[in-house]
CSV table of C-alpha atoms in Angstrom, one decimal:
chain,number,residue,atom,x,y,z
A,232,UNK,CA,118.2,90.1,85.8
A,233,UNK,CA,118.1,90.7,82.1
A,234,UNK,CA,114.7,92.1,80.7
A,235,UNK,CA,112.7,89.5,78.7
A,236,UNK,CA,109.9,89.3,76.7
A,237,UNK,CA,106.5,88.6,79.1
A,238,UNK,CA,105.7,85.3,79.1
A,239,UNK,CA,102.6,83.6,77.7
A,240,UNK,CA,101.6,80.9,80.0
A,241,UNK,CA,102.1,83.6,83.7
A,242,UNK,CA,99.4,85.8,85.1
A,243,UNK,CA,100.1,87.9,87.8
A,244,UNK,CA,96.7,87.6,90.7
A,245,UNK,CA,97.1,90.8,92.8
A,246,UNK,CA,94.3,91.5,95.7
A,247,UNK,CA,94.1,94.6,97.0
A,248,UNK,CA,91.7,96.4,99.6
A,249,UNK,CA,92.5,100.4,100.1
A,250,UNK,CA,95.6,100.6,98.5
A,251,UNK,CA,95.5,102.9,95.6
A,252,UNK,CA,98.4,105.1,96.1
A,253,UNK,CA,100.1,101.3,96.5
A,254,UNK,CA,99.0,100.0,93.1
A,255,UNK,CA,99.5,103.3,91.0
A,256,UNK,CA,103.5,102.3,91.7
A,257,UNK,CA,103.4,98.4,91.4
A,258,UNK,CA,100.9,98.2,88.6
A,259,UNK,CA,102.7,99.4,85.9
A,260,UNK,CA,105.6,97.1,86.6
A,261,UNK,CA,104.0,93.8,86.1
A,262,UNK,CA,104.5,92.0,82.8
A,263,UNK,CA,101.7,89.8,80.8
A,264,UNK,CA,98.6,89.3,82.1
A,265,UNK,CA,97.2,90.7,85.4
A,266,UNK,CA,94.1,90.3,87.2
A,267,UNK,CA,93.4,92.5,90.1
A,268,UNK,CA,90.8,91.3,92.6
A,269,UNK,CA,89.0,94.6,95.0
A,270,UNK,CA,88.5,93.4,98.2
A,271,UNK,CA,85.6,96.0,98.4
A,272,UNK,CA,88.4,99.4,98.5
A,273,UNK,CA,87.0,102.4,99.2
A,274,UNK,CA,89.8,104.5,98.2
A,275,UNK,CA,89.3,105.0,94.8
A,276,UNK,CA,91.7,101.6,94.4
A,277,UNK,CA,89.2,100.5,91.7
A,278,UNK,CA,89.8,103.2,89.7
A,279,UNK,CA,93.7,103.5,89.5
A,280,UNK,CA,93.1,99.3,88.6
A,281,UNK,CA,90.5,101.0,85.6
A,282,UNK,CA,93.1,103.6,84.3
A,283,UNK,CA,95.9,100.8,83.8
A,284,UNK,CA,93.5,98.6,82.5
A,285,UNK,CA,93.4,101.2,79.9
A,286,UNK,CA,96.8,102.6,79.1
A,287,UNK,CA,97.6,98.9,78.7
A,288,UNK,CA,94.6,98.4,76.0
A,289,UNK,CA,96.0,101.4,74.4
A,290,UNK,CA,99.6,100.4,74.4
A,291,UNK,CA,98.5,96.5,72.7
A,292,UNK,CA,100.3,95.1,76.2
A,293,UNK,CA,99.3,92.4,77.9
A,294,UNK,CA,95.5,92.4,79.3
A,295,UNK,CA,94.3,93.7,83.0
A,296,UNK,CA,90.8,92.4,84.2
A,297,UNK,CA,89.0,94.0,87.4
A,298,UNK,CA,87.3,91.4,89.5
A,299,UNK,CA,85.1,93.0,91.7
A,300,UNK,CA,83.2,90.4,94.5
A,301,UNK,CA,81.8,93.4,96.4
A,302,UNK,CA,83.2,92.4,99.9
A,303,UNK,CA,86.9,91.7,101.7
A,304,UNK,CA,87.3,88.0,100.9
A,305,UNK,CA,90.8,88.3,102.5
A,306,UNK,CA,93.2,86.1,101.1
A,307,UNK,CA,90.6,83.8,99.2
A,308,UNK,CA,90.2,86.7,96.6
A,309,UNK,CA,93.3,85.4,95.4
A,310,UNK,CA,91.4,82.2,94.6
A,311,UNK,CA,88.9,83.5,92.4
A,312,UNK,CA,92.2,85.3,90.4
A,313,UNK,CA,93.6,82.2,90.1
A,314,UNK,CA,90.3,80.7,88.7
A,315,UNK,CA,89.7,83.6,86.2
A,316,UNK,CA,93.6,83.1,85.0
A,317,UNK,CA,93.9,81.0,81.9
A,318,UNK,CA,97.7,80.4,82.2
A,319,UNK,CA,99.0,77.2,83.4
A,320,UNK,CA,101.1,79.3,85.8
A,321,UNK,CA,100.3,82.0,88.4
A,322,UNK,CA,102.1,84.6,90.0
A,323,UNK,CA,101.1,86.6,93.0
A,324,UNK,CA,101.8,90.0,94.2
A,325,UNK,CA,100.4,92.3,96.7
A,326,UNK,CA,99.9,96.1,96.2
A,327,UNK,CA,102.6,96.4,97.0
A,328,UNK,CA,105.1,94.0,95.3
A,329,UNK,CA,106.1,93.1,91.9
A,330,UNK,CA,108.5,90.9,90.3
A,331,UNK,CA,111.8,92.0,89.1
A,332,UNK,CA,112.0,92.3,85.0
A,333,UNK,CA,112.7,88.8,83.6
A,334,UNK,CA,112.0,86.8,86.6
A,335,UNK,CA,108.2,85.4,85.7
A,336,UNK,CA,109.9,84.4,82.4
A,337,UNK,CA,112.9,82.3,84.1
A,338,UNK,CA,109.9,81.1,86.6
A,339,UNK,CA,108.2,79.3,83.3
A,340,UNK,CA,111.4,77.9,82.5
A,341,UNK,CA,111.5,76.2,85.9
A,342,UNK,CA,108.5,75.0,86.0
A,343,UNK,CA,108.8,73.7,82.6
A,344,UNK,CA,111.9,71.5,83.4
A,345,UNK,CA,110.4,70.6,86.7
A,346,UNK,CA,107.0,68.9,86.4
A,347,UNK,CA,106.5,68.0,90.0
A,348,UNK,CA,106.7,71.6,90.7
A,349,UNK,CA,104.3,73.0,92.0
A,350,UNK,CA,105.0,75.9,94.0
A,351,UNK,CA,108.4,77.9,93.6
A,352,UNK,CA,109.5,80.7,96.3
A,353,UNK,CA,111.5,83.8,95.1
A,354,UNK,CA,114.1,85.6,96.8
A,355,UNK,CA,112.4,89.0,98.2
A,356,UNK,CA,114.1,92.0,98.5
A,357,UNK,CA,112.2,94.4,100.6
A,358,UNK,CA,111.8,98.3,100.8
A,359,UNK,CA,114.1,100.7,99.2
A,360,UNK,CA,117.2,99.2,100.6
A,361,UNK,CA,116.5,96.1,98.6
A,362,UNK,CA,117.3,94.2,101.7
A,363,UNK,CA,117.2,90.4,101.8
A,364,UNK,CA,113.5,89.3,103.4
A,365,UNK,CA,114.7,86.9,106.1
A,366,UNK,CA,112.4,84.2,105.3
A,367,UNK,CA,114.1,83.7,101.8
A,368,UNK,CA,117.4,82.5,104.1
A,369,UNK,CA,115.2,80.5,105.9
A,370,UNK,CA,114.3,78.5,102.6
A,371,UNK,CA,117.7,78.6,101.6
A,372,UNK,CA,119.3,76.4,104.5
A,373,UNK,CA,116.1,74.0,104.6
A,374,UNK,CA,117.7,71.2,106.6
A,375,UNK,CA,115.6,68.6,104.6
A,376,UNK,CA,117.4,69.0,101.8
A,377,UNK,CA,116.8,69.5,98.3
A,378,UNK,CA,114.8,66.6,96.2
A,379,UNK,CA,116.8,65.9,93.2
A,380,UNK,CA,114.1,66.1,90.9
A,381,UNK,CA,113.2,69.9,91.8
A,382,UNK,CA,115.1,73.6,91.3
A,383,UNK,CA,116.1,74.3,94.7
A,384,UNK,CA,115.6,73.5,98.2
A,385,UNK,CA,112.7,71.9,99.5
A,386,UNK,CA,110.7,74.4,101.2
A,387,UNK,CA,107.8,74.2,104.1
A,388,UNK,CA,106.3,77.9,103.3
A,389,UNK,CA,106.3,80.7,101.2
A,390,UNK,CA,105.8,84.5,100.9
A,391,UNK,CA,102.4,84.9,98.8
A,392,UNK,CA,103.4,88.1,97.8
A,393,UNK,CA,106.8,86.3,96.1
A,394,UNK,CA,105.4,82.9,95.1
A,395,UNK,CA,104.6,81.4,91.8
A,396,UNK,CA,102.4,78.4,91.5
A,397,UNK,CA,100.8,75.8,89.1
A,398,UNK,CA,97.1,76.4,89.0
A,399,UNK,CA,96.2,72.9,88.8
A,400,UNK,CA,98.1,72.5,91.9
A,401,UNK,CA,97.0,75.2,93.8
A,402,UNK,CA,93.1,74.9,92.9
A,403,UNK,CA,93.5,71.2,93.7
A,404,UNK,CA,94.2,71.6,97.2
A,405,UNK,CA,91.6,74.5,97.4
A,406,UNK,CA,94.2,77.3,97.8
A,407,UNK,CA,93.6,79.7,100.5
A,408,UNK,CA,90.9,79.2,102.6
A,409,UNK,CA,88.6,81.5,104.7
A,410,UNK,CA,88.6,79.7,107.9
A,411,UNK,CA,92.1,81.6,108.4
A,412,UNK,CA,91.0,84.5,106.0
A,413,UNK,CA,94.0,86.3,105.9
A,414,UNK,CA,97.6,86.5,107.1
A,415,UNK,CA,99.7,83.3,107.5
A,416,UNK,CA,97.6,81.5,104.9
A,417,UNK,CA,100.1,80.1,102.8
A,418,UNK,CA,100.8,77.5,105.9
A,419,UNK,CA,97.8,75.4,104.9
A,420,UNK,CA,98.4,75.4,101.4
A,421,UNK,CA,102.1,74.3,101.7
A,422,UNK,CA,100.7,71.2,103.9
A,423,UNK,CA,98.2,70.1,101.4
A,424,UNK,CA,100.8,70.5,98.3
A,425,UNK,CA,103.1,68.6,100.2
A,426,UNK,CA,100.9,65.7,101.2
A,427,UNK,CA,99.7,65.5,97.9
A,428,UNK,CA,102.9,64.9,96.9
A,429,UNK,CA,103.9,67.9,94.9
A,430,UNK,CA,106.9,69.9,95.0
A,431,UNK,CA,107.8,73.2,96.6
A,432,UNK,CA,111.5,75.0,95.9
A,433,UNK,CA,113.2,77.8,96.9
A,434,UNK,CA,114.2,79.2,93.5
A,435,UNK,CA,117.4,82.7,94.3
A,436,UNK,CA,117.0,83.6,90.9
A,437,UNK,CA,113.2,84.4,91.2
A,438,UNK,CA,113.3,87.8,92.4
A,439,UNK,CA,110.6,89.8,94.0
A,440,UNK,CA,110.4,93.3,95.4
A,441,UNK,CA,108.3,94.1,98.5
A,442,UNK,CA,108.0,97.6,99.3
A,443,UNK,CA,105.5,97.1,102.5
A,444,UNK,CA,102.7,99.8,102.2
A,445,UNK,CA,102.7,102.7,104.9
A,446,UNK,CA,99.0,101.6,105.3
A,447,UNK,CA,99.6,98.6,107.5
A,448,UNK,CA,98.2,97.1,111.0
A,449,UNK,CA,100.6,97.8,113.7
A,450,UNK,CA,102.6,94.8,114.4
A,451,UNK,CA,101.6,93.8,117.8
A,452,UNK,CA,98.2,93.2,115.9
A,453,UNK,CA,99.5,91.3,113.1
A,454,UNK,CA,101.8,89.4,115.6
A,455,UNK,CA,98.1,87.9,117.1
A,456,UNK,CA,96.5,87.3,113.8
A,457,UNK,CA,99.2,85.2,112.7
A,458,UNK,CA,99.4,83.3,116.1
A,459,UNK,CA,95.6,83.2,115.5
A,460,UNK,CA,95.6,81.5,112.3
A,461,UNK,CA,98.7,79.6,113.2
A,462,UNK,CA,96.3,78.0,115.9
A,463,UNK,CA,93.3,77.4,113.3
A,464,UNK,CA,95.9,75.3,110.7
A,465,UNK,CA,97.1,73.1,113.5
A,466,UNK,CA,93.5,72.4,114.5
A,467,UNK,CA,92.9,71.4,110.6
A,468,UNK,CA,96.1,69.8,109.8
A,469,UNK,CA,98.5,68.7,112.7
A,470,UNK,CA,97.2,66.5,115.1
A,471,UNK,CA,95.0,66.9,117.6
A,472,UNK,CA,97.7,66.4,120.6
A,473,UNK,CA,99.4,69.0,119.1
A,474,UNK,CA,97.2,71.2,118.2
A,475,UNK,CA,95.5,70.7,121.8
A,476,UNK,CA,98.8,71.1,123.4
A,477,UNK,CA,99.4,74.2,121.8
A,478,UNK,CA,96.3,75.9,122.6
A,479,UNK,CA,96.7,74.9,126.5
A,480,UNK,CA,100.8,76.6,126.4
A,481,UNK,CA,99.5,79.6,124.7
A,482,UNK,CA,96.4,80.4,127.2
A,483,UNK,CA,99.1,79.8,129.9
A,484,UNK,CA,101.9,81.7,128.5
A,485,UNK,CA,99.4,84.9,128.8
A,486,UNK,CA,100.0,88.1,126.7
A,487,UNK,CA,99.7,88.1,122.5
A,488,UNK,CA,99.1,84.0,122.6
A,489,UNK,CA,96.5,84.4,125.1
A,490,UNK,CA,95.3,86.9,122.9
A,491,UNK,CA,95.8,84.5,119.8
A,492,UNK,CA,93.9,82.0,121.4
A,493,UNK,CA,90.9,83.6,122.3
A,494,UNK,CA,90.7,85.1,118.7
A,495,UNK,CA,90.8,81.4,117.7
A,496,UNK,CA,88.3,80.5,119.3
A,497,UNK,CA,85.3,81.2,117.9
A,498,UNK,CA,86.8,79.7,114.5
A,499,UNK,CA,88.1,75.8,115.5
A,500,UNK,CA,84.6,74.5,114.8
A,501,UNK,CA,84.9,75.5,111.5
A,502,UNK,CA,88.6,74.6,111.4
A,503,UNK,CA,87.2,71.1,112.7
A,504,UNK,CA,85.1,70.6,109.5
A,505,UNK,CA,87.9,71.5,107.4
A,506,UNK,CA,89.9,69.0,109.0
A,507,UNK,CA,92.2,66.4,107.3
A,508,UNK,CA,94.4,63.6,109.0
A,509,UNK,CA,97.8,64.9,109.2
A,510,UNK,CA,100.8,64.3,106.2
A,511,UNK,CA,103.7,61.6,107.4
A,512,UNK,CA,106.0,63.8,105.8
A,513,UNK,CA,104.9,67.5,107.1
A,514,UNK,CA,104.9,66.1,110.4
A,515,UNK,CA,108.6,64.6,109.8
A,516,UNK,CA,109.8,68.1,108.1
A,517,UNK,CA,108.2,69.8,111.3
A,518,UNK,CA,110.2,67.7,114.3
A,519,UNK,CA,113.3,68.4,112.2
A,520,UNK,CA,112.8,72.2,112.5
A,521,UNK,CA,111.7,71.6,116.1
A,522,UNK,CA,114.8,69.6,116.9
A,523,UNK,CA,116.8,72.5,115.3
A,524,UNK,CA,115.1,74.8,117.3
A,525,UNK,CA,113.6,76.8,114.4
């Protein structure tokens, strides 16, 4: 993709938690605004954010603000980014990702042609290799379709770390919340945007580099947090059956879902309060993949 000049109406929200060596690589790279929220690093994270804040005040680019809340908010720091933006348009990025030269610029474009857009996906390309992340073919061959009124195919997900979105959207349907805290919690989002009748597209020439950080759980133990929180979004959105039926097959399966359910647990009376009745049209999205074995 060609370079372009930084848009005006995108800010990039990047949390961050112990990742200095991280953000000293993927800082730099972002164009126009950035706001970096600490998730209460230790690492001397804060201070790499400081420095770029500085070589960018220095160099008239755009502006970097430091949002500091003092403790690990999880995903929800992303939220108060998001509030502290003033761009109609929001782009995230972990500590670890950026987006490719040009790409937040063709995003605006998008959106701009697009109005019930509210959420578009970019194709990832992860670690040196620049390999295809698999979940972008995923969101290519969505077997719903594409609406004809949005850039690409319809979409039931996203990557956080490759997404752009429309804050009015987003902070409409509360954007992430802290029931699931972190790790698969762009599932709830996508529900709400959807049964609030908003738009969500798989957009190729969005581009987005992930260069996962060395510092990382292992994967067994992301496997359960994301079973975990997979549990906790189906007791606040799906319903009830399902999310009751789920539950039962996981304790009885044994092994990381017995695992996922127990670490549940203690969470579905909050994910009860948070509850909403279930969207006609995630529900119908959902038996398709379920019928197609996805």
């Amino acid at each position: 993709m060609s370079a372009a000049a930084p848009p005006e109406d995108v800010t990039v929200v990047v949390a961050t938690r112990d990742r200095a060596e991280d953000l000293s690589r993927t800082l730099p790279r972002h164009e126009g605004p950035v706001v970096v929220v600490d998730n209460g690093s230790g690492d001397g994270s804060v201070d790499v954010v400081r420095v770029e804040a500085r070589r960018r005040e220095q160099r008239a680019l755009p502006p970097l603000r430091l949002l500091q809340p003092g403790r690990n908010l999880g995903a929800t720091a992303r939220n108060l980014g998001v509030r502290a933006a003033r761009t109609p348009l929001v782009a995230f990025a972990d500590d670890d990702s950026w987006w490719e030269p040009g790409a937040l610029a063709r995003a605006s474009e998008v959106f701009a042609a697009h109005p019930r857009l509210a959420l578009l996906a970019g194709r990832t390309l992860v670690g040196p290799e620049e390999e295809l992340d698999p979940i972008c073919a995923d969101m290519a061959s969505a077997p719903w379709g594409r609406s004809p009124d949005l850039p690409g195919p319809d979409v039931l997900g996203f990557l956080a770390c490759a997404a752009v979105v429309r804050r009015e959207a987003f902070l409409a349907v509360g954007g992430f919340d802290d029931v699931v805290f972190f790790a698969g919690e762009e599932e709830r989002v996508t529900y709400d945007l959807v049964a609030a009748g908003w738009g969500l597209a798989y957009v190729e020439d969005v581009v987005a580099h992930h260069h996962p950080s060395v510092s990382r759980s292992p994967a067994h133990v992301r496997r359960e947090l994301l079973g975990r929180n997979e549990l906790l979004t189906a007791w606040m959105r799906r319903p009830l059956p399902v999310a009751a039926a789920t539950t039962a097959r996981w304790l009885a399966e044994g092994g990381e879902h017995r695992r996922s359910v127990l670490a549940a647990a203690p969470r579905v009376p909050r994910a009860l309060r948070a509850r909403r009745r279930p969207a006609a049209e995630v529900e119908r999205r959902l038996r398709v993949l379920a019928e197609r074995g996805a």
